Amino acid sequence: MRTAPTILHLDMDAFFASAEQASKPSLRGKAVVVGGLGPRGVVATCSYEARVFGVHSAMPMAQARRLAPNAAYLVPRFEFYRAISEQVMALLRAMSPLVEPLSLDEAFVDLEAGGVAWDAGSAQLTGARLREDIRAVTGLTGSVGLAASKMLAKIASEQAKPDGLVMIEPGTERALLGPMSVRTLPGVGPATGDHLRRAGILTVDEIAEAGEDELVRLVGKAHGHALYAMALAHDERPVVSERETKSVSVEDTYDVDIHDRVRVGLEVQRLADRCVRRLRAAGLSGRTIVLKVRRYDFSTLTRSETLRGPTDDPGVVREAAARLLDSVDTTGGVRLLGVGVSGLADYTQEDLFAQAAGVPVDLPAERRAEESAAEGAAPVERRWPAGHDVRHAEHGHGWVQGSGVGRVTVRFETPDSAPGRVRTFRTDDPLLEPVEPLPLVPLAEPPAPKAPRRPGGPPPGSPLPPLPPFQDSSEPASLPKSRSGSGGGADTSSP
């Protein structure tokens, strides 16, 4: 393990909900819940104000509405979140060549590889300035954990929430981890935690005291060895800058169970086509076709078929998915369907034959036309998802508060305006149209990394100007107490 806290874990605070609050002045400081709004929707994330009522991620939306009936319930805007995520990831990559994104709002960074941190002081300075840069570029807040390993850096960022920075100095790990719940360790979910509790193991210290052999007996060889190592604060995993995509898949959950076998078949064909479009967009193909079916009683079945070679042909994937569906009984009804492709490659069987014959590899014209027709075949519907951006020719930019019975209600405001006025229109009003979200902060060049670099270290870019003295009133370094920033609420759960 490293001898300096130079692994950084960044976790944006309640990311989707915070982005919506920053975009909509009337929602700032209020309970906001983002997720699927149908009868079977679940909460993707919620603001800290909503967590006060007991709402949390992965909760059924119906339960969230009972707990917080007056919250704002919004449909996710993933392209908007992805654009903000790209801004944040650009800041991280300016600091180090080793950045490991885990999701849109979370990443590990090896600060030592970027030459921006080599001891506790430089690491803390780098983390504090990263938080400043994220706020300047996106208007949002992120929590930062610093430690000598990935596991400890993630635990530190959890303790830092919301809007804080926590550093675990090497040599203090065992004392800090010891009294924590076993659920603190990665990979210890409700089932494993309950199994350990029944054996009288409640804290990380008790895992270490139980010994490796006892843990192997309780939870199995692989998990037992890993748990014992983590309890001793051993984690040698490096920060990996690129993760290999293992599969591409799509799935849909239906508000009402599908009982008609013909309709189920059509849905599977549609999902297969969507999956192939994603494959092609990524320049990939795959050998194994996977069908996922969740039935009316919540039982989930998966079926797979491995082809002789990789393909990105929609007809081949459709036929394989249909064959897999033939082996599944859907008599009682289906609530979820999914189609995926794994065993990925960056070529297809057809490509190999073409290369062998000296033919340029490209999609046949008729296949391109077929795909374009398929993508353009669906009629455009006048749908107004709650929270999405619109523009009215007379009233300007706004967002949908809700719609139904032929009406859509819009609040007209922008990220830099005061809370706006609300107006209601017919859903087919020709003056109202969907538009792209506005940036949260006026567009500007991302700030250059300001952290100091070790003298003589390998600068990845041009030399940086000298830094002014940095003033930080937060305490450096102890896991329970060190916190900077002024985020709302005391909830330390993940967003």
CSV table of C-alpha atoms in Angstrom, one decimal:
chain,number,residue,atom,x,y,z
A,1,MET,CA,0.0,0.0,0.0
A,2,ARG,CA,1.1,3.6,-0.6
A,3,THR,CA,2.7,5.6,2.1
A,4,ALA,CA,0.8,8.8,1.2
A,5,PRO,CA,-2.9,9.6,0.8
A,6,THR,CA,-2.7,10.1,-2.9
A,7,ILE,CA,-5.8,8.2,-4.1
A,8,LEU,CA,-8.7,10.5,-4.4
A,9,HIS,CA,-12.4,9.4,-4.6
A,10,LEU,CA,-14.8,12.0,-5.9
A,11,ASP,CA,-18.6,11.6,-5.3
A,12,MET,CA,-20.9,14.3,-6.6
A,13,ASP,CA,-23.6,15.2,-4.0
A,14,ALA,CA,-27.1,13.9,-4.8
A,15,PHE,CA,-26.0,14.4,-8.4
A,16,PHE,CA,-29.2,14.2,-10.5
A,17,ALA,CA,-31.3,16.1,-7.9
A,18,SER,CA,-28.6,18.8,-7.3
A,19,ALA,CA,-28.4,19.3,-11.1
A,20,GLU,CA,-32.2,19.8,-11.2
A,21,GLN,CA,-32.1,22.3,-8.3
A,22,ALA,CA,-29.3,24.2,-9.9
A,23,SER,CA,-31.2,24.3,-13.2
A,24,LYS,CA,-34.5,25.3,-11.5
A,25,PRO,CA,-34.4,28.2,-9.0
A,26,SER,CA,-37.8,27.5,-7.7
A,27,LEU,CA,-36.6,24.1,-6.4
A,28,ARG,CA,-33.6,25.2,-4.5
A,29,GLY,CA,-33.8,24.2,-0.9
A,30,LYS,CA,-36.8,22.0,-1.5
A,31,ALA,CA,-37.4,18.3,-1.7
A,32,VAL,CA,-36.7,16.9,-5.2
A,33,VAL,CA,-37.0,13.3,-6.3
A,34,VAL,CA,-35.7,12.1,-9.7
A,35,GLY,CA,-36.7,8.8,-11.2
A,36,GLY,CA,-39.4,6.8,-13.1
A,37,LEU,CA,-42.8,8.3,-12.4
A,38,GLY,CA,-44.9,5.4,-13.5
A,39,PRO,CA,-46.6,3.0,-11.1
A,40,ARG,CA,-43.5,0.8,-11.1
A,41,GLY,CA,-40.9,3.6,-11.2
A,42,VAL,CA,-38.1,3.7,-8.7
A,43,VAL,CA,-36.1,6.7,-7.2
A,44,ALA,CA,-32.9,7.3,-9.1
A,45,THR,CA,-31.7,9.9,-6.5
A,46,CYS,CA,-33.2,12.6,-4.3
A,47,SER,CA,-32.1,15.8,-2.7
A,48,TYR,CA,-31.0,16.0,0.9
A,49,GLU,CA,-34.2,17.8,1.7
A,50,ALA,CA,-36.2,14.8,0.5
A,51,ARG,CA,-34.0,12.4,2.5
A,52,VAL,CA,-35.3,14.1,5.7
A,53,PHE,CA,-38.6,12.4,4.9
A,54,GLY,CA,-37.0,8.9,4.6
A,55,VAL,CA,-36.8,8.9,0.7
A,56,HIS,CA,-33.7,7.2,-0.7
A,57,SER,CA,-32.3,5.8,-3.9
A,58,ALA,CA,-33.9,2.6,-5.3
A,59,MET,CA,-37.1,3.1,-3.3
A,60,PRO,CA,-40.3,2.5,-5.2
A,61,MET,CA,-41.7,5.8,-6.4
A,62,ALA,CA,-45.1,5.0,-4.9
A,63,GLN,CA,-43.5,4.8,-1.5
A,64,ALA,CA,-41.6,8.0,-2.0
A,65,ARG,CA,-44.8,9.8,-2.9
A,66,ARG,CA,-46.4,8.6,0.4
A,67,LEU,CA,-43.4,9.8,2.4
A,68,ALA,CA,-43.0,13.1,0.7
A,69,PRO,CA,-46.2,14.0,-1.1
A,70,ASN,CA,-45.2,17.7,-1.6
A,71,ALA,CA,-41.8,17.0,-3.2
A,72,ALA,CA,-41.1,17.8,-6.8
A,73,TYR,CA,-41.1,14.5,-8.9
A,74,LEU,CA,-39.0,14.8,-12.1
A,75,VAL,CA,-38.1,12.5,-15.0
A,76,PRO,CA,-34.3,12.0,-15.4
A,77,ARG,CA,-32.5,14.0,-18.1
A,78,PHE,CA,-29.6,11.8,-18.7
A,79,GLU,CA,-28.0,13.7,-21.6
A,80,PHE,CA,-28.0,16.8,-19.3
A,81,TYR,CA,-26.3,14.9,-16.5
A,82,ARG,CA,-23.9,13.3,-18.9
A,83,ALA,CA,-22.8,16.8,-20.2
A,84,ILE,CA,-22.1,17.9,-16.6
A,85,SER,CA,-20.3,14.7,-15.9
A,86,GLU,CA,-18.0,15.3,-18.9
A,87,GLN,CA,-17.1,18.7,-17.4
A,88,VAL,CA,-16.2,17.1,-14.1
A,89,MET,CA,-14.2,14.3,-15.7
A,90,ALA,CA,-12.3,16.8,-17.7
A,91,LEU,CA,-11.2,18.5,-14.5
A,92,LEU,CA,-10.0,15.1,-13.1
A,93,ARG,CA,-8.1,14.2,-16.3
A,94,ALA,CA,-6.3,17.6,-16.1
A,95,MET,CA,-5.0,16.5,-12.8
A,96,SER,CA,-3.8,12.9,-13.6
A,97,PRO,CA,-3.7,10.5,-16.5
A,98,LEU,CA,-5.1,7.8,-14.2
A,99,VAL,CA,-8.8,8.5,-13.8
A,100,GLU,CA,-11.2,5.6,-13.2
A,101,PRO,CA,-14.8,6.7,-13.7
A,102,LEU,CA,-17.3,4.4,-11.8
A,103,SER,CA,-20.5,6.2,-13.0
A,104,LEU,CA,-21.5,9.7,-14.1
A,105,ASP,CA,-21.0,11.1,-10.7
A,106,GLU,CA,-18.1,9.1,-9.2
A,107,ALA,CA,-14.5,8.4,-9.9
A,108,PHE,CA,-11.1,7.5,-8.5
A,109,VAL,CA,-8.0,9.5,-9.3
A,110,ASP,CA,-4.3,8.6,-8.8
A,111,LEU,CA,-2.9,11.9,-7.8
A,112,GLU,CA,0.7,10.7,-7.6
A,113,ALA,CA,0.6,9.6,-11.2
A,114,GLY,CA,-0.2,13.2,-12.2
A,115,GLY,CA,2.5,14.7,-10.0
A,116,VAL,CA,0.0,16.8,-8.1
A,117,ALA,CA,0.3,15.1,-4.7
A,118,TRP,CA,3.1,13.3,-2.9
A,119,ASP,CA,2.3,13.8,0.8
A,120,ALA,CA,-0.7,14.7,3.1
A,121,GLY,CA,-0.4,18.4,2.6
A,122,SER,CA,-0.2,18.5,-1.2
A,123,ALA,CA,-3.0,15.8,-1.4
A,124,GLN,CA,-5.4,17.9,0.8
A,125,LEU,CA,-4.6,21.1,-1.1
A,126,THR,CA,-5.3,19.3,-4.4
A,127,GLY,CA,-8.6,17.9,-3.1
A,128,ALA,CA,-9.8,21.3,-1.8
A,129,ARG,CA,-9.0,23.0,-5.0
A,130,LEU,CA,-10.7,20.3,-7.1
A,131,ARG,CA,-13.9,21.0,-5.1
A,132,GLU,CA,-13.5,24.8,-5.8
A,133,ASP,CA,-13.0,24.1,-9.6
A,134,ILE,CA,-16.1,21.8,-9.7
A,135,ARG,CA,-18.2,24.5,-8.1
A,136,ALA,CA,-16.9,27.1,-10.5
A,137,VAL,CA,-17.4,25.0,-13.7
A,138,THR,CA,-20.7,23.3,-12.9
A,139,GLY,CA,-22.2,25.2,-9.9
A,140,LEU,CA,-22.5,21.9,-8.1
A,141,THR,CA,-20.8,20.3,-5.1
A,142,GLY,CA,-18.8,17.2,-4.7
A,143,SER,CA,-17.4,15.3,-1.7
A,144,VAL,CA,-13.8,14.2,-1.7
A,145,GLY,CA,-12.1,11.3,0.1
A,146,LEU,CA,-8.3,11.0,0.2
A,147,ALA,CA,-6.4,7.9,1.4
A,148,ALA,CA,-3.6,5.5,0.4
A,149,SER,CA,-6.0,3.0,-1.2
A,150,LYS,CA,-9.2,2.9,-3.2
A,151,MET,CA,-11.3,1.3,-0.5
A,152,LEU,CA,-10.3,3.9,2.1
A,153,ALA,CA,-10.7,6.8,-0.2
A,154,LYS,CA,-14.3,5.8,-0.9
A,155,ILE,CA,-15.0,5.4,2.8
A,156,ALA,CA,-13.6,8.8,3.4
A,157,SER,CA,-15.8,10.4,0.7
A,158,GLU,CA,-18.8,8.8,2.3
A,159,GLN,CA,-17.8,10.4,5.6
A,160,ALA,CA,-17.3,13.8,3.9
A,161,LYS,CA,-20.9,14.0,2.5
A,162,PRO,CA,-22.3,16.4,1.7
A,163,ASP,CA,-19.9,19.0,0.3
A,164,GLY,CA,-16.9,18.1,2.3
A,165,LEU,CA,-13.3,16.7,2.3
A,166,VAL,CA,-12.0,13.9,4.5
A,167,MET,CA,-8.4,12.6,4.5
A,168,ILE,CA,-7.3,9.3,6.1
A,169,GLU,CA,-3.6,9.5,6.8
A,170,PRO,CA,-1.5,6.4,6.4
A,171,GLY,CA,-1.0,4.7,9.8
A,172,THR,CA,-4.4,5.6,11.1
A,173,GLU,CA,-6.5,3.2,9.0
A,174,ARG,CA,-6.9,0.3,11.5
A,175,ALA,CA,-7.9,2.6,14.3
A,176,LEU,CA,-10.5,4.4,12.2
A,177,LEU,CA,-12.0,1.3,10.6
A,178,GLY,CA,-12.2,-0.8,13.7
A,179,PRO,CA,-15.4,0.5,15.3
A,180,MET,CA,-17.2,0.9,12.0
A,181,SER,CA,-20.1,-1.4,11.0
A,182,VAL,CA,-19.2,-4.4,8.7
A,183,ARG,CA,-21.5,-2.8,6.2
A,184,THR,CA,-18.9,-0.1,5.7
A,185,LEU,CA,-16.7,-2.5,3.7
A,186,PRO,CA,-17.2,-2.8,0.0
A,187,GLY,CA,-19.1,-6.0,-1.0
A,188,VAL,CA,-20.9,-6.4,2.4
A,189,GLY,CA,-24.6,-6.0,1.5
A,190,PRO,CA,-27.7,-6.8,3.5
A,191,ALA,CA,-27.4,-10.6,3.1
A,192,THR,CA,-23.7,-10.8,4.0
A,193,GLY,CA,-24.1,-8.3,6.8
A,194,ASP,CA,-27.0,-10.3,8.3
A,195,HIS,CA,-25.0,-13.6,8.0
A,196,LEU,CA,-22.1,-12.0,9.9
A,197,ARG,CA,-24.5,-10.5,12.5
A,198,ARG,CA,-25.9,-14.0,13.2
A,199,ALA,CA,-22.3,-15.1,13.8
A,200,GLY,CA,-21.8,-12.2,16.3
A,201,ILE,CA,-19.6,-10.2,14.0
A,202,LEU,CA,-20.9,-6.5,13.9
A,203,THR,CA,-17.8,-4.3,13.5
A,204,VAL,CA,-14.7,-4.3,11.3
A,205,ASP,CA,-12.5,-5.1,14.3
A,206,GLU,CA,-14.6,-8.2,15.0
A,207,ILE,CA,-14.0,-9.3,11.4
A,208,ALA,CA,-10.2,-9.1,12.0
A,209,GLU,CA,-10.6,-10.9,15.3
A,210,ALA,CA,-12.6,-13.7,13.8
A,211,GLY,CA,-9.6,-14.6,11.6
A,212,GLU,CA,-9.4,-15.6,7.9
A,213,ASP,CA,-10.3,-19.3,8.4
A,214,GLU,CA,-13.5,-18.5,10.2
A,215,LEU,CA,-14.5,-15.9,7.6
A,216,VAL,CA,-13.9,-18.5,4.8
A,217,ARG,CA,-16.1,-20.9,6.7
A,218,LEU,CA,-18.9,-18.3,7.0
A,219,VAL,CA,-19.0,-16.6,3.6
A,220,GLY,CA,-16.8,-18.8,1.3
A,221,LYS,CA,-13.2,-18.8,0.2
A,222,ALA,CA,-13.1,-15.8,-2.2
A,223,HIS,CA,-15.3,-13.5,-0.1
A,224,GLY,CA,-13.7,-14.6,3.2
A,225,HIS,CA,-10.1,-13.8,2.0
A,226,ALA,CA,-11.2,-10.4,0.6
A,227,LEU,CA,-13.1,-9.5,3.8
A,228,TYR,CA,-10.2,-10.3,6.0
A,229,ALA,CA,-7.8,-8.2,3.9
A,230,MET,CA,-10.2,-5.3,3.9
A,231,ALA,CA,-10.6,-5.4,7.7
A,232,LEU,CA,-6.8,-5.1,8.0
A,233,ALA,CA,-7.0,-2.1,5.6
A,234,HIS,CA,-5.2,-4.0,2.8
A,235,ASP,CA,-6.2,-2.9,-0.7
A,236,GLU,CA,-3.7,-3.1,-3.5
A,237,ARG,CA,-6.1,-2.4,-6.4
A,238,PRO,CA,-4.6,0.2,-8.8
A,239,VAL,CA,-6.6,3.0,-10.4
A,240,VAL,CA,-7.4,1.8,-13.9
A,241,SER,CA,-7.9,4.5,-16.5
A,242,GLU,CA,-10.0,2.4,-18.9
A,243,ARG,CA,-12.5,-0.3,-18.1
A,244,GLU,CA,-13.4,-2.9,-20.8
A,245,THR,CA,-17.0,-3.0,-21.8
A,246,LYS,CA,-18.3,-6.5,-21.1
A,247,SER,CA,-21.8,-6.2,-22.4
A,248,VAL,CA,-24.4,-4.0,-24.1
A,249,SER,CA,-28.0,-4.3,-23.0
A,250,VAL,CA,-31.3,-2.6,-22.9
A,251,GLU,CA,-34.4,-3.3,-20.9
A,252,ASP,CA,-37.9,-1.9,-20.2
A,253,THR,CA,-40.2,-2.1,-17.2
A,254,TYR,CA,-43.9,-2.0,-18.1
A,255,ASP,CA,-46.5,-0.1,-16.0
A,256,VAL,CA,-49.0,-2.9,-16.6
A,257,ASP,CA,-48.1,-6.6,-17.0
A,258,ILE,CA,-48.0,-7.8,-20.6
A,259,HIS,CA,-50.1,-11.0,-21.1
A,260,ASP,CA,-50.4,-11.1,-24.9
A,261,ARG,CA,-47.7,-13.4,-26.2
A,262,VAL,CA,-47.6,-11.6,-29.6
A,263,ARG,CA,-47.0,-8.3,-27.8
A,264,VAL,CA,-44.2,-9.8,-25.7
A,265,GLY,CA,-42.6,-11.0,-29.0
A,266,LEU,CA,-42.9,-7.6,-30.5
A,267,GLU,CA,-41.3,-5.9,-27.5
A,268,VAL,CA,-38.4,-8.4,-27.6
A,269,GLN,CA,-37.8,-7.5,-31.3
A,270,ARG,CA,-37.9,-3.8,-30.5
A,271,LEU,CA,-35.4,-4.2,-27.7
A,272,ALA,CA,-33.1,-6.3,-29.9
A,273,ASP,CA,-33.1,-3.5,-32.5
A,274,ARG,CA,-32.3,-0.9,-29.8
A,275,CYS,CA,-29.5,-3.1,-28.4
A,276,VAL,CA,-27.9,-3.4,-31.9
A,277,ARG,CA,-28.0,0.3,-32.4
A,278,ARG,CA,-26.1,0.7,-29.1
A,279,LEU,CA,-23.6,-1.9,-30.3
A,280,ARG,CA,-23.0,-0.2,-33.6
A,281,ALA,CA,-22.7,3.2,-31.9
A,282,ALA,CA,-19.9,1.8,-29.8
A,283,GLY,CA,-18.2,0.1,-32.8
A,284,LEU,CA,-18.7,-3.3,-31.2
A,285,SER,CA,-20.2,-6.7,-32.0
A,286,GLY,CA,-20.9,-9.8,-29.8
A,287,ARG,CA,-21.3,-13.5,-29.8
A,288,THR,CA,-23.7,-14.1,-26.9
A,289,ILE,CA,-27.3,-13.0,-27.0
A,290,VAL,CA,-29.0,-12.7,-23.6
A,291,LEU,CA,-32.8,-12.4,-22.9
A,292,LYS,CA,-34.0,-11.3,-19.5
A,293,VAL,CA,-37.6,-11.8,-18.4
A,294,ARG,CA,-39.1,-10.7,-15.1
A,295,ARG,CA,-42.6,-12.2,-14.6
A,296,TYR,CA,-45.7,-11.1,-12.8
A,297,ASP,CA,-44.5,-12.8,-9.5
A,298,PHE,CA,-41.1,-11.0,-9.7
A,299,SER,CA,-39.2,-14.1,-10.6
A,300,THR,CA,-36.5,-13.2,-13.1
A,301,LEU,CA,-35.3,-15.6,-15.8
A,302,THR,CA,-32.3,-15.2,-18.1
A,303,ARG,CA,-31.6,-17.2,-21.3
A,304,SER,CA,-28.6,-17.0,-23.5
A,305,GLU,CA,-27.3,-18.3,-26.8
A,306,THR,CA,-23.8,-18.2,-28.1
A,307,LEU,CA,-23.3,-17.7,-31.9
A,308,ARG,CA,-20.3,-19.1,-33.9
A,309,GLY,CA,-18.9,-15.6,-34.3
A,310,PRO,CA,-19.5,-12.0,-33.3
A,311,THR,CA,-22.3,-10.1,-35.0
A,312,ASP,CA,-24.0,-6.7,-35.1
A,313,ASP,CA,-26.7,-7.8,-37.5
A,314,PRO,CA,-30.1,-6.8,-36.2
A,315,GLY,CA,-31.8,-9.7,-37.9
A,316,VAL,CA,-29.4,-12.2,-36.3
A,317,VAL,CA,-29.9,-10.7,-32.8
A,318,ARG,CA,-33.7,-10.6,-33.3
A,319,GLU,CA,-33.9,-14.2,-34.4
A,320,ALA,CA,-31.7,-15.4,-31.5
A,321,ALA,CA,-33.8,-13.4,-29.0
A,322,ALA,CA,-37.0,-14.9,-30.4
A,323,ARG,CA,-35.6,-18.4,-30.0
A,324,LEU,CA,-34.7,-17.7,-26.4
A,325,LEU,CA,-38.2,-16.3,-25.8
A,326,ASP,CA,-39.7,-19.6,-27.0
A,327,SER,CA,-38.2,-21.3,-24.0
A,328,VAL,CA,-39.8,-19.0,-21.4
A,329,ASP,CA,-43.3,-19.3,-20.1
A,330,THR,CA,-45.0,-15.9,-20.0
A,331,THR,CA,-48.5,-17.1,-19.3
A,332,GLY,CA,-49.0,-15.2,-16.1
A,333,GLY,CA,-47.7,-11.9,-17.5
A,334,VAL,CA,-44.4,-10.0,-17.9
A,335,ARG,CA,-43.4,-6.9,-16.1
A,336,LEU,CA,-39.8,-6.4,-17.5
A,337,LEU,CA,-38.0,-7.5,-20.7
A,338,GLY,CA,-34.4,-7.0,-21.6
A,339,VAL,CA,-32.1,-8.0,-24.5
A,340,GLY,CA,-28.3,-7.9,-24.2
A,341,VAL,CA,-25.2,-8.9,-26.1
A,342,SER,CA,-21.9,-10.0,-24.5
A,343,GLY,CA,-18.7,-11.6,-25.6
A,344,LEU,CA,-17.9,-8.3,-27.3
A,345,ALA,CA,-15.4,-7.7,-30.0
A,346,ASP,CA,-14.5,-4.7,-32.2
A,347,TYR,CA,-15.1,-6.7,-35.4
A,348,THR,CA,-17.8,-9.0,-37.0
A,349,GLN,CA,-17.6,-12.2,-38.9
A,350,GLU,CA,-18.5,-10.3,-42.0
A,351,ASP,CA,-15.6,-7.9,-41.4
A,352,LEU,CA,-13.1,-10.8,-41.3
A,353,PHE,CA,-14.4,-12.2,-44.6
A,354,ALA,CA,-14.3,-8.8,-46.2
A,355,GLN,CA,-10.7,-8.2,-45.0
A,356,ALA,CA,-9.6,-11.6,-46.3
A,357,ALA,CA,-11.0,-10.7,-49.7
A,358,GLY,CA,-9.5,-7.2,-49.7
A,359,VAL,CA,-12.9,-5.5,-49.6
A,360,PRO,CA,-13.2,-2.2,-47.6
A,361,VAL,CA,-15.1,-2.8,-44.4
A,362,ASP,CA,-18.2,-0.8,-44.3
A,363,LEU,CA,-21.9,-1.3,-43.8
A,364,PRO,CA,-23.7,-2.2,-47.0
A,365,ALA,CA,-25.8,0.7,-48.4
A,366,GLU,CA,-29.1,-1.2,-48.0
A,367,ARG,CA,-28.2,-2.0,-44.4
A,368,ARG,CA,-27.6,1.6,-43.7
A,369,ALA,CA,-30.8,2.6,-45.3
A,370,GLU,CA,-32.7,-0.1,-43.3
A,371,GLU,CA,-31.2,1.1,-40.0
A,372,SER,CA,-32.0,4.8,-40.9
A,373,ALA,CA,-35.6,3.8,-41.8
A,374,ALA,CA,-36.0,1.9,-38.5
A,375,GLU,CA,-34.7,4.8,-36.5
A,376,GLY,CA,-37.0,7.3,-38.2
A,377,ALA,CA,-40.1,5.1,-38.3
A,378,ALA,CA,-41.5,6.0,-34.9
A,379,PRO,CA,-43.8,8.9,-35.0
A,380,VAL,CA,-42.9,12.0,-32.9
A,381,GLU,CA,-45.3,12.3,-30.0
A,382,ARG,CA,-46.2,15.5,-28.1
A,383,ARG,CA,-45.0,14.2,-24.7
A,384,TRP,CA,-44.1,16.5,-21.9
A,385,PRO,CA,-42.0,14.7,-19.2
A,386,ALA,CA,-42.0,16.4,-15.9
A,387,GLY,CA,-38.8,18.4,-15.4
A,388,HIS,CA,-37.8,18.6,-19.0
A,389,ASP,CA,-36.9,21.9,-20.8
A,390,VAL,CA,-39.3,23.7,-23.1
A,391,ARG,CA,-39.5,27.0,-24.8
A,392,HIS,CA,-42.6,29.1,-25.5
A,393,ALA,CA,-42.5,31.6,-28.4
A,394,GLU,CA,-43.9,34.3,-26.1
A,395,HIS,CA,-42.8,33.4,-22.6
A,396,GLY,CA,-39.3,32.1,-23.2
A,397,HIS,CA,-37.4,29.2,-21.6
A,398,GLY,CA,-39.0,27.0,-18.9
A,399,TRP,CA,-39.6,23.5,-17.6
A,400,VAL,CA,-42.5,21.2,-17.4
A,401,GLN,CA,-44.1,21.0,-13.9
A,402,GLY,CA,-46.7,18.4,-15.0
A,403,SER,CA,-49.1,17.4,-17.8
A,404,GLY,CA,-52.3,15.5,-18.2
A,405,VAL,CA,-55.9,15.7,-19.6
A,406,GLY,CA,-54.7,17.6,-22.6
A,407,ARG,CA,-52.8,20.3,-20.6
A,408,VAL,CA,-49.2,21.0,-19.7
A,409,THR,CA,-48.1,23.3,-16.9
A,410,VAL,CA,-44.8,25.1,-17.4
A,411,ARG,CA,-42.7,27.2,-15.0
A,412,PHE,CA,-40.7,29.9,-16.8
A,413,GLU,CA,-37.3,30.3,-15.3
A,414,THR,CA,-33.6,29.8,-16.1
A,415,PRO,CA,-30.6,28.8,-14.0
A,416,ASP,CA,-29.6,32.4,-13.4
A,417,SER,CA,-33.0,33.9,-12.9
A,418,ALA,CA,-35.3,34.4,-9.9
A,419,PRO,CA,-38.1,31.8,-9.4
A,420,GLY,CA,-40.4,32.1,-12.4
A,421,ARG,CA,-44.1,32.3,-13.1
A,422,VAL,CA,-46.3,29.3,-13.9
A,423,ARG,CA,-48.6,29.0,-16.9
A,424,THR,CA,-50.7,26.2,-18.4
A,425,PHE,CA,-51.1,25.4,-22.1
A,426,ARG,CA,-52.8,22.9,-24.3
A,427,THR,CA,-50.4,20.0,-25.0
A,428,ASP,CA,-50.7,20.7,-28.7
A,429,ASP,CA,-49.9,24.4,-28.4
A,430,PRO,CA,-47.9,25.2,-31.5
A,431,LEU,CA,-45.9,27.9,-29.7
A,432,LEU,CA,-44.5,25.4,-27.2
A,433,GLU,CA,-41.6,23.1,-28.1
A,434,PRO,CA,-39.1,20.9,-26.3
A,435,VAL,CA,-35.5,22.3,-26.2
A,436,GLU,CA,-32.1,21.4,-24.9
A,437,PRO,CA,-31.2,22.3,-21.2
A,438,LEU,CA,-29.4,25.5,-20.6
A,439,PRO,CA,-25.9,25.3,-19.0
A,440,LEU,CA,-25.8,25.8,-15.2
A,441,VAL,CA,-22.9,28.1,-15.4
A,442,PRO,CA,-22.1,30.4,-18.4
A,443,LEU,CA,-19.8,28.5,-20.7
A,444,ALA,CA,-16.1,29.1,-20.0
A,445,GLU,CA,-12.8,27.3,-20.3
A,446,PRO,CA,-12.3,24.7,-17.6
A,447,PRO,CA,-9.8,26.0,-15.0
A,448,ALA,CA,-6.3,24.6,-15.3
A,449,PRO,CA,-5.2,22.4,-12.4
A,450,LYS,CA,-3.8,24.6,-9.7
A,451,ALA,CA,-2.3,22.0,-7.3
A,452,PRO,CA,1.4,22.2,-6.7
A,453,ARG,CA,3.7,19.7,-8.4
A,454,ARG,CA,6.7,18.0,-6.9
A,455,PRO,CA,9.9,19.8,-7.9
A,456,GLY,CA,11.4,17.9,-10.8
A,457,GLY,CA,8.2,15.8,-11.2
A,458,PRO,CA,6.8,14.8,-14.6
A,459,PRO,CA,4.4,17.6,-15.6
A,460,PRO,CA,1.8,16.2,-18.0
A,461,GLY,CA,1.3,19.6,-19.6
A,462,SER,CA,2.8,23.1,-19.8
A,463,PRO,CA,4.4,24.5,-16.7
A,464,LEU,CA,2.0,26.0,-14.1
A,465,PRO,CA,2.4,29.5,-12.6
A,466,PRO,CA,3.3,29.8,-8.9
A,467,LEU,CA,0.4,29.3,-6.5
A,468,PRO,CA,-0.8,31.9,-4.1
A,469,PRO,CA,-0.9,30.9,-0.4
A,470,PHE,CA,-3.9,28.7,0.2
A,471,GLN,CA,-6.0,29.3,3.3
A,472,ASP,CA,-8.3,26.6,4.6
A,473,SER,CA,-10.0,26.7,7.9
A,474,SER,CA,-11.0,23.0,7.9
A,475,GLU,CA,-9.0,20.6,10.2
A,476,PRO,CA,-6.7,18.3,8.2
A,477,ALA,CA,-7.2,14.9,8.8
A,478,SER,CA,-9.2,12.9,11.1
A,479,LEU,CA,-11.9,10.7,9.7
A,480,PRO,CA,-14.7,11.5,12.2
A,481,LYS,CA,-14.2,15.3,12.3
A,482,SER,CA,-12.5,16.8,9.2
A,483,ARG,CA,-15.1,18.4,7.0
A,484,SER,CA,-15.0,21.5,4.9
A,485,GLY,CA,-17.8,23.2,3.0
A,486,SER,CA,-21.3,24.1,3.9
A,487,GLY,CA,-23.5,21.5,2.4
A,488,GLY,CA,-27.1,21.1,3.8
A,489,GLY,CA,-28.2,18.3,6.1
A,490,ALA,CA,-26.3,15.7,8.0
A,491,ASP,CA,-27.1,12.7,5.9
A,492,THR,CA,-23.9,10.8,5.0
A,493,SER,CA,-25.5,8.2,2.8
A,494,SER,CA,-24.5,7.9,-0.9
A,495,PRO,CA,-26.5,9.9,-3.4
